[in-house]
C-alpha atoms as an extended CHARMM CRD file, in Angstrom:
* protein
*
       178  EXT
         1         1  UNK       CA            -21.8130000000       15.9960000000        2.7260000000  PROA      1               0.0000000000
         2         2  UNK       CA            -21.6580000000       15.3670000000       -0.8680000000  PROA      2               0.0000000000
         3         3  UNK       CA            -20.0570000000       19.2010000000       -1.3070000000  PROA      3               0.0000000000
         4         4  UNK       CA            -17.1060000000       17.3790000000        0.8840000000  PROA      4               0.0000000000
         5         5  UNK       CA            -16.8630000000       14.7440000000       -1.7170000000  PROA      5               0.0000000000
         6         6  UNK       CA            -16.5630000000       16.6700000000       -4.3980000000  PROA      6               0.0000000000
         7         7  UNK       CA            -13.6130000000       18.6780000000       -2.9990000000  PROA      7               0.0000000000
         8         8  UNK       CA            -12.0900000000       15.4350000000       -1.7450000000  PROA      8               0.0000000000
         9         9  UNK       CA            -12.4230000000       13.5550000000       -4.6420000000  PROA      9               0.0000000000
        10        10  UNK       CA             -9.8360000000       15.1410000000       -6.8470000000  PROA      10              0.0000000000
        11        11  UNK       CA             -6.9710000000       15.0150000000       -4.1360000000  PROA      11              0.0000000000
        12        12  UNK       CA             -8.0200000000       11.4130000000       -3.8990000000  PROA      12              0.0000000000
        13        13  UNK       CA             -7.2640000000       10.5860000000       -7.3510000000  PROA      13              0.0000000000
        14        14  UNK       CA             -4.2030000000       12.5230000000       -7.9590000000  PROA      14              0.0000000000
        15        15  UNK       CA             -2.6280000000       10.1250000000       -4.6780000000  PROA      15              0.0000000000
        16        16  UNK       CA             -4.7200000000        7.2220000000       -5.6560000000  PROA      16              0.0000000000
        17        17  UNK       CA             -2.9760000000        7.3010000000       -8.8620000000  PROA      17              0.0000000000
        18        18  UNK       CA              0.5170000000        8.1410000000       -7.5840000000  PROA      18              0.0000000000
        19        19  UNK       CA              0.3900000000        4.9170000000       -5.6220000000  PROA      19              0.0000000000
        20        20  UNK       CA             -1.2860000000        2.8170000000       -7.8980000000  PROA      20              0.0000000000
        21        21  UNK       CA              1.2930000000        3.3050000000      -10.0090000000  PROA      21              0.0000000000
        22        22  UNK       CA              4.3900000000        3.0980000000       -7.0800000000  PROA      22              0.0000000000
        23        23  UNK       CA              2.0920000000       -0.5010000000       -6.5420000000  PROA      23              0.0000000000
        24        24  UNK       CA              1.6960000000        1.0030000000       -3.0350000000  PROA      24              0.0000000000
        25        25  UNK       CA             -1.8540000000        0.8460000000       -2.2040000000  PROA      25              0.0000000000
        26        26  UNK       CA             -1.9180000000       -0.7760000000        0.8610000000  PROA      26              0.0000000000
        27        27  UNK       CA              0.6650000000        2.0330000000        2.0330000000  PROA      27              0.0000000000
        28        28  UNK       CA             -1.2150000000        4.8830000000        0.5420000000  PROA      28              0.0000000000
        29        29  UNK       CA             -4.5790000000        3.5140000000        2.2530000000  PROA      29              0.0000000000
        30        30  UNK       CA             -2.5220000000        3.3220000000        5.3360000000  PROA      30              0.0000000000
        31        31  UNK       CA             -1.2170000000        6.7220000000        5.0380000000  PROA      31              0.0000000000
        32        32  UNK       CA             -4.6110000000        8.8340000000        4.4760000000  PROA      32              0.0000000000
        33        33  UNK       CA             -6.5290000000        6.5810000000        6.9470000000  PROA      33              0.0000000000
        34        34  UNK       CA             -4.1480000000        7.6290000000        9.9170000000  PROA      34              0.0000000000
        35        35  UNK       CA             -4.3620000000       11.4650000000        8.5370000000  PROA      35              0.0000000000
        36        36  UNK       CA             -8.1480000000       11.2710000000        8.1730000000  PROA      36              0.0000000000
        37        37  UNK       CA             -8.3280000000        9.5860000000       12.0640000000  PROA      37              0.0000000000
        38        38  UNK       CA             -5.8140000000       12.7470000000       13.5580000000  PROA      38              0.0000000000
        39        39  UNK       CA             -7.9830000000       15.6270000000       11.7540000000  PROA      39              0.0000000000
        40        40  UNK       CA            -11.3820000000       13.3760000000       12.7040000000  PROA      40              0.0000000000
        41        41  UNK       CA            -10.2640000000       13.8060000000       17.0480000000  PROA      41              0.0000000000
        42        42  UNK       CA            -12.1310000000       16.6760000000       17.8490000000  PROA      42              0.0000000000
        43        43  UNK       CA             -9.2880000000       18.4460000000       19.6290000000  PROA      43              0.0000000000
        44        44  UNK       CA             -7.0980000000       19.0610000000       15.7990000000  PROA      44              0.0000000000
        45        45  UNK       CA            -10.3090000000       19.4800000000       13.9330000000  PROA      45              0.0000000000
        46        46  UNK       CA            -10.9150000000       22.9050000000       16.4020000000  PROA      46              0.0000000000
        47        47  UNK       CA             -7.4960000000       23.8350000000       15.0300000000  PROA      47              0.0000000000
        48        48  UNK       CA             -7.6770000000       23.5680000000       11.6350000000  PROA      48              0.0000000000
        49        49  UNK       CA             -8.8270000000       27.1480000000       10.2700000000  PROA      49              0.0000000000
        50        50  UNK       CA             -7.6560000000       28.7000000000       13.6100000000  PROA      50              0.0000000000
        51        51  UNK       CA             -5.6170000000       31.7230000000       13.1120000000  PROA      51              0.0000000000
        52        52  UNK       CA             -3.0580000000       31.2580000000       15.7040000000  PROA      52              0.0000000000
        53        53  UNK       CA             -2.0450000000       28.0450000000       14.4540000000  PROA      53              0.0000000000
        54        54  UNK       CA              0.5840000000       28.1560000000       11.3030000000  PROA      54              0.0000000000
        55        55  UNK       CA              0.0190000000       25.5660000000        8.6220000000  PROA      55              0.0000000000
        56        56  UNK       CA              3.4730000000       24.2380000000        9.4120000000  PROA      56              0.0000000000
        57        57  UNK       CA              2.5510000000       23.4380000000       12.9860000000  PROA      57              0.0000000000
        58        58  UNK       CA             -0.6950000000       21.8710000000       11.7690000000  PROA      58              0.0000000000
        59        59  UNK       CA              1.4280000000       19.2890000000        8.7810000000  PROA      59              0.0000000000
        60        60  UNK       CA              3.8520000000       18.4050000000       12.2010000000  PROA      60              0.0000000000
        61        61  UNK       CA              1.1770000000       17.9270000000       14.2960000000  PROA      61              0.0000000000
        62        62  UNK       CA             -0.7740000000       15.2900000000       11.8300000000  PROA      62              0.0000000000
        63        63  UNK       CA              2.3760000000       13.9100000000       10.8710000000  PROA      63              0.0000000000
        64        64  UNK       CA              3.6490000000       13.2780000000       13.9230000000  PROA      64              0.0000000000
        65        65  UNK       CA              0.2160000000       11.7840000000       15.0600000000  PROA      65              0.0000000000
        66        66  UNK       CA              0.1050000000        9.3200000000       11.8720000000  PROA      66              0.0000000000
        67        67  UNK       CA              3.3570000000        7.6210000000       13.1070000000  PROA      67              0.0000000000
        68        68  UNK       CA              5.1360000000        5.6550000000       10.7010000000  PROA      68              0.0000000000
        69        69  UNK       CA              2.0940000000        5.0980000000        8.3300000000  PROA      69              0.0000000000
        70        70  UNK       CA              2.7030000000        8.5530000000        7.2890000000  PROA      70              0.0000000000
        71        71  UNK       CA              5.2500000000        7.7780000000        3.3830000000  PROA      71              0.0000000000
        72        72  UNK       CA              6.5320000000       10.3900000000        2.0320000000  PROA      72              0.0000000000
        73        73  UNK       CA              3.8750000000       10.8340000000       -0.6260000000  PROA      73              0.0000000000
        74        74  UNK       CA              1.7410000000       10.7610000000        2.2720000000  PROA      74              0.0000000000
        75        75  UNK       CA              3.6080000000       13.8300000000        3.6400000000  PROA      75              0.0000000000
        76        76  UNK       CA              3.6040000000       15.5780000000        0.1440000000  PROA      76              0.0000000000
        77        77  UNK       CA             -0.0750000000       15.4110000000        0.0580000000  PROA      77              0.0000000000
        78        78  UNK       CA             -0.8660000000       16.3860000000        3.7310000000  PROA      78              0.0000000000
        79        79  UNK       CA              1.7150000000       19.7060000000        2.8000000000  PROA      79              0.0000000000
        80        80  UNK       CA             -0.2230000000       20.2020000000       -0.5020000000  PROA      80              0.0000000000
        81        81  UNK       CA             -3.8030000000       20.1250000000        1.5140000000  PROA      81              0.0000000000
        82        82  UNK       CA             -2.2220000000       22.3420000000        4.4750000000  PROA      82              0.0000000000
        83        83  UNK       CA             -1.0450000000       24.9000000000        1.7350000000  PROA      83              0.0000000000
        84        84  UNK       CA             -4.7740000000       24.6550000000        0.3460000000  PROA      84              0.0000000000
        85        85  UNK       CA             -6.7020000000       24.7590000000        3.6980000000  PROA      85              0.0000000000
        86        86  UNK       CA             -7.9370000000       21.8560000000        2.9990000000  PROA      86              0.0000000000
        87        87  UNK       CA             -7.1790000000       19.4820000000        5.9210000000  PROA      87              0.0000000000
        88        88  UNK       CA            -10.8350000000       18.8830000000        7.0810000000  PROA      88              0.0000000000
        89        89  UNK       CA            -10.9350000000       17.1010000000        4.0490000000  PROA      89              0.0000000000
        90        90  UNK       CA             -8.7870000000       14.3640000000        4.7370000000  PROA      90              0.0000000000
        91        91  UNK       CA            -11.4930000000       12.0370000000        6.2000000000  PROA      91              0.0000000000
        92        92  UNK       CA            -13.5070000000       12.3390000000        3.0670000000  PROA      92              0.0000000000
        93        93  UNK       CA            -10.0570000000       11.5690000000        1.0460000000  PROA      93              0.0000000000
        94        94  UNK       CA             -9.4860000000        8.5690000000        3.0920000000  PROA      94              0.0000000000
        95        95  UNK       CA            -13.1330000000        7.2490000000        1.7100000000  PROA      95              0.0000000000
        96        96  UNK       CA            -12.7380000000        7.9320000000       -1.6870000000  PROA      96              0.0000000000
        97        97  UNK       CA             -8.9200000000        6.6650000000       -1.6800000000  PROA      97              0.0000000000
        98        98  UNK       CA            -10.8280000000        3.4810000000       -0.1800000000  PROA      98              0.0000000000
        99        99  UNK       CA            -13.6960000000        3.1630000000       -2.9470000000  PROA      99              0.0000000000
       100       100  UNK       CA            -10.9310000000        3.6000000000       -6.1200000000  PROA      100             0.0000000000
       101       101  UNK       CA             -8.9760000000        0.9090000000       -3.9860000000  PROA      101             0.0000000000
       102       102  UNK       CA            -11.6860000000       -1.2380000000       -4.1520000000  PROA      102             0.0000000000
       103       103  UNK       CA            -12.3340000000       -0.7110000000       -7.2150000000  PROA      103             0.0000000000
       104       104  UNK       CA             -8.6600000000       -1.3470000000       -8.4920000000  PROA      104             0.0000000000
       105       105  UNK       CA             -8.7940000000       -4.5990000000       -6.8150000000  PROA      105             0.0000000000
       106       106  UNK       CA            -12.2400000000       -5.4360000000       -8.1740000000  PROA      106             0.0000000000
       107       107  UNK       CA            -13.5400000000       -5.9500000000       -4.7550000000  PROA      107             0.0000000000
       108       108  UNK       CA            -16.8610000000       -4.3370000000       -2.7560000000  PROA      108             0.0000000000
       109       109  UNK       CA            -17.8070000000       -4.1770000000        0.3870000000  PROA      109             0.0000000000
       110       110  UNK       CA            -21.4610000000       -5.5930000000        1.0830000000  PROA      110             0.0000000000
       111       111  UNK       CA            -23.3730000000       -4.1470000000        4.3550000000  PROA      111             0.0000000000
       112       112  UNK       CA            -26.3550000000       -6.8540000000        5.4010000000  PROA      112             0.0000000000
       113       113  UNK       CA            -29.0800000000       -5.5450000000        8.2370000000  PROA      113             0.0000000000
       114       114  UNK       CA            -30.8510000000       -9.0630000000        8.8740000000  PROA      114             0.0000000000
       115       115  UNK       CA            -33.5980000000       -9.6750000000       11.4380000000  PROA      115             0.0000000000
       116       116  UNK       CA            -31.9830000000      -12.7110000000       13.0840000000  PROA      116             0.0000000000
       117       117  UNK       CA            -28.5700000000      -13.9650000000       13.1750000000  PROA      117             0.0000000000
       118       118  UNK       CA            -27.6860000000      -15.5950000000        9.6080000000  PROA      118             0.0000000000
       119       119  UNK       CA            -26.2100000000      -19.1220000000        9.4410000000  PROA      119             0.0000000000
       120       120  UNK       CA            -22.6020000000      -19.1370000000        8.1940000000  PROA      120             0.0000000000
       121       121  UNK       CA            -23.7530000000      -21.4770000000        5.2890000000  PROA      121             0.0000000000
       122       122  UNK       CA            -25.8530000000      -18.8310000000        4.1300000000  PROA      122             0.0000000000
       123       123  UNK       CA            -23.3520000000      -16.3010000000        4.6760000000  PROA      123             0.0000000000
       124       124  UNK       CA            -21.2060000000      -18.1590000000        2.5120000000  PROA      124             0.0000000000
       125       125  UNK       CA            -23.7830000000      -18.9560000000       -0.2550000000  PROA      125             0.0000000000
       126       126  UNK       CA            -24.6620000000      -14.9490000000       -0.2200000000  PROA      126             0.0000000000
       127       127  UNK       CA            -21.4900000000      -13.5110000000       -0.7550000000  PROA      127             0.0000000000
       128       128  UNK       CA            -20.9860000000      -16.2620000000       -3.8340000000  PROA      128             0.0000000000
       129       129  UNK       CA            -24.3850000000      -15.5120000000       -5.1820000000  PROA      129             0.0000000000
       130       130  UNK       CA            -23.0910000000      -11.1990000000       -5.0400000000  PROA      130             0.0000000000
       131       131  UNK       CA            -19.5440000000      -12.2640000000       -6.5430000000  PROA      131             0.0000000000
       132       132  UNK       CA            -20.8140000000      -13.6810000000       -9.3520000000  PROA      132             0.0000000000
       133       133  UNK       CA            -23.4880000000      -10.9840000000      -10.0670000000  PROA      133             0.0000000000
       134       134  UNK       CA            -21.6060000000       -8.0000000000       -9.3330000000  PROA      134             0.0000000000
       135       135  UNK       CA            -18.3080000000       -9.5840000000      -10.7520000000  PROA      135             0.0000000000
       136       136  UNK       CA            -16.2170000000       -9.0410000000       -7.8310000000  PROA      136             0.0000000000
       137       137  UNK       CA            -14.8700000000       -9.8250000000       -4.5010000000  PROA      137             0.0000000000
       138       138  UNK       CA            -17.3270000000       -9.3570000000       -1.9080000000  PROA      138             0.0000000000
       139       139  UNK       CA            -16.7010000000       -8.2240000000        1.8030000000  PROA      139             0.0000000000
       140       140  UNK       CA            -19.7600000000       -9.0170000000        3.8750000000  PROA      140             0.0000000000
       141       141  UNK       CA            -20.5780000000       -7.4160000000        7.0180000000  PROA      141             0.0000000000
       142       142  UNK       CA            -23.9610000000       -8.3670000000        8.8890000000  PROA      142             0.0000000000
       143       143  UNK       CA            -25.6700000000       -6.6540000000       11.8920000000  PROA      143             0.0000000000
       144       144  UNK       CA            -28.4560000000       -7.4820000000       13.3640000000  PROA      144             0.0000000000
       145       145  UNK       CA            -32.1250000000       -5.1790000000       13.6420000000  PROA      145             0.0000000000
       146       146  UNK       CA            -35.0770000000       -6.6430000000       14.8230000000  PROA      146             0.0000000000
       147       147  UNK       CA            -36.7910000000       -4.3380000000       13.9200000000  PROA      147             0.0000000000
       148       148  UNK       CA            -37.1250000000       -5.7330000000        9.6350000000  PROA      148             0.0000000000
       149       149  UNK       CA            -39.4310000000       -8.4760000000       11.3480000000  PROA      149             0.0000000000
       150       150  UNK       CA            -38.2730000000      -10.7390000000        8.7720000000  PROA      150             0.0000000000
       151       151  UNK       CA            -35.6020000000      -11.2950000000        5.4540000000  PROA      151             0.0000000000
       152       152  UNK       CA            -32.7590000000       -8.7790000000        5.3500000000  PROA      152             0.0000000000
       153       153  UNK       CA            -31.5960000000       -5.5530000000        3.3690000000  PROA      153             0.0000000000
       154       154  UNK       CA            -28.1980000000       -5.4650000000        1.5500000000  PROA      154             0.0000000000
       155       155  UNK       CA            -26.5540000000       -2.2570000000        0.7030000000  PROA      155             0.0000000000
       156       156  UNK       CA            -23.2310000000       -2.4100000000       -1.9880000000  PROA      156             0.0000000000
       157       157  UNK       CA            -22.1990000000        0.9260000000       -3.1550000000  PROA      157             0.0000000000
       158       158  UNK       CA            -25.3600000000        2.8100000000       -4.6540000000  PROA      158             0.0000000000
       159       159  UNK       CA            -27.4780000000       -0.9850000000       -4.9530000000  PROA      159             0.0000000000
       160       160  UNK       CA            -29.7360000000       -1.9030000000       -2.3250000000  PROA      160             0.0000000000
       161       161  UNK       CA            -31.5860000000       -4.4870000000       -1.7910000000  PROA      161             0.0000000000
       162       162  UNK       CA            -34.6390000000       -4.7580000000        0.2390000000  PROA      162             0.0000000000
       163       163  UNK       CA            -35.8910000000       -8.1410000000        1.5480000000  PROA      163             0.0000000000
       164       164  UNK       CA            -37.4080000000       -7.4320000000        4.5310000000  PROA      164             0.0000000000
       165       165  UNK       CA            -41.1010000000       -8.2730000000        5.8530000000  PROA      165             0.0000000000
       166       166  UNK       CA            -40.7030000000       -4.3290000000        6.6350000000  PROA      166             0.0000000000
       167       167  UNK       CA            -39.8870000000       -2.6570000000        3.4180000000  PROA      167             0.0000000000
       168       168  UNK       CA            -42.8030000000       -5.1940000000        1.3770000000  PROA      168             0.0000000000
       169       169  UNK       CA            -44.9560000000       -3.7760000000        4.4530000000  PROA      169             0.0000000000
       170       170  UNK       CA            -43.7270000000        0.0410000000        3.0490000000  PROA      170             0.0000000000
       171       171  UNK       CA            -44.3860000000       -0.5760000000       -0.2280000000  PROA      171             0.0000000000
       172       172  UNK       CA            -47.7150000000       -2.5300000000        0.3330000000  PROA      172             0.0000000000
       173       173  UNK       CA            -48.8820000000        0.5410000000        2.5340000000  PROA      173             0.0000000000
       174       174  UNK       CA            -47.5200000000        3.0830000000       -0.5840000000  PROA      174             0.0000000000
       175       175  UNK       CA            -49.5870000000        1.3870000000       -3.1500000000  PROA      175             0.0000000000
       176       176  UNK       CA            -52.3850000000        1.6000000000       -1.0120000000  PROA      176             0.0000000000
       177       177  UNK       CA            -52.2270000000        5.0340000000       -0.2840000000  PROA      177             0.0000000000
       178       178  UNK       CA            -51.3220000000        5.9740000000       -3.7850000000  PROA      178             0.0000000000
């Protein structure tokens, strides 16, 4: 997976870049998030690499799939990653065109795995408690698994956080055993 990133990461850029600077991030996200969902449907990804289907019929089929979210920088770089064989890339693209967005816009996006449901209040008072520590805007998602017994675990990026009865239980039973 992280060999994936690495190859994706410098097409990201280059169009990150080109639509940072056209102020048409919201577009470009737009663009490589509909060509990373056609190449993702199992039925195109069996294409890509096969030898009876041309390059050309490959950029037509993806562009005609991503509809009008598809710019024509959007095209350019779908053309440039066809001429590369390097379609199957295009969901890993998507992810790291997402991150430098986020990034750009000084925001993050905050996963939560609680025990029980959490109180909008607290909610509230988590995501200000993260924004001020991490210094930017923070998009909170919580699920739900029963299975911390108590407290919660945030992930952001590489930081995690682990407040559950479970993980003290881990690292209680580590020390032991150590």
């Amino acid at each position: 997976m992280a060999e994936l990133s690495t190859l994706a990461r410098p097409y990201a850029r280059a169009f990150f870049e080109l639509q940072h600077d056209a102020g048409t991030l919201a577009a470009g996200q737009s663009a490589v998030d509909a060509m990373a969902a056609v190449v993702a449907e199992e039925q195109v990804a069996r294409l890509i690499g096969h030898p009876a289907v041309s390059k050309e019929e490959l950029v037509a089929l993806v562009q005609g799939a991503s509809g009008d979210a598809l710019s024509d920088d959007g095209l350019k770089l779908l053309k440039v990653l066809a001429d590369n064989k390097r379609l199957a890339l295009l969901p890993a693209i998507a992810e790291q065109f997402g991150l430098l967005k986020d990034e750009a816009e000084r925001r993050i996006a905050v996963d939560m795995t609680a025990a029980k449901p959490v109180s909008d209040d607290a909610q509230a008072a988590l995501v200000a408690a993260l924004s001020k520590r991490l210094g930017r805007d923070v998009e909170l998602s919580v699920t739900i698994d029963e299975a911390l017994i108590g407290g919660a675990v945030l992930r952001a990026g590489d930081l995690v956080i682990d407040g559950s009865v479970a993980g003290r239980v881990d690292r209680i039973t580590q020390a032991l055993t150590a």
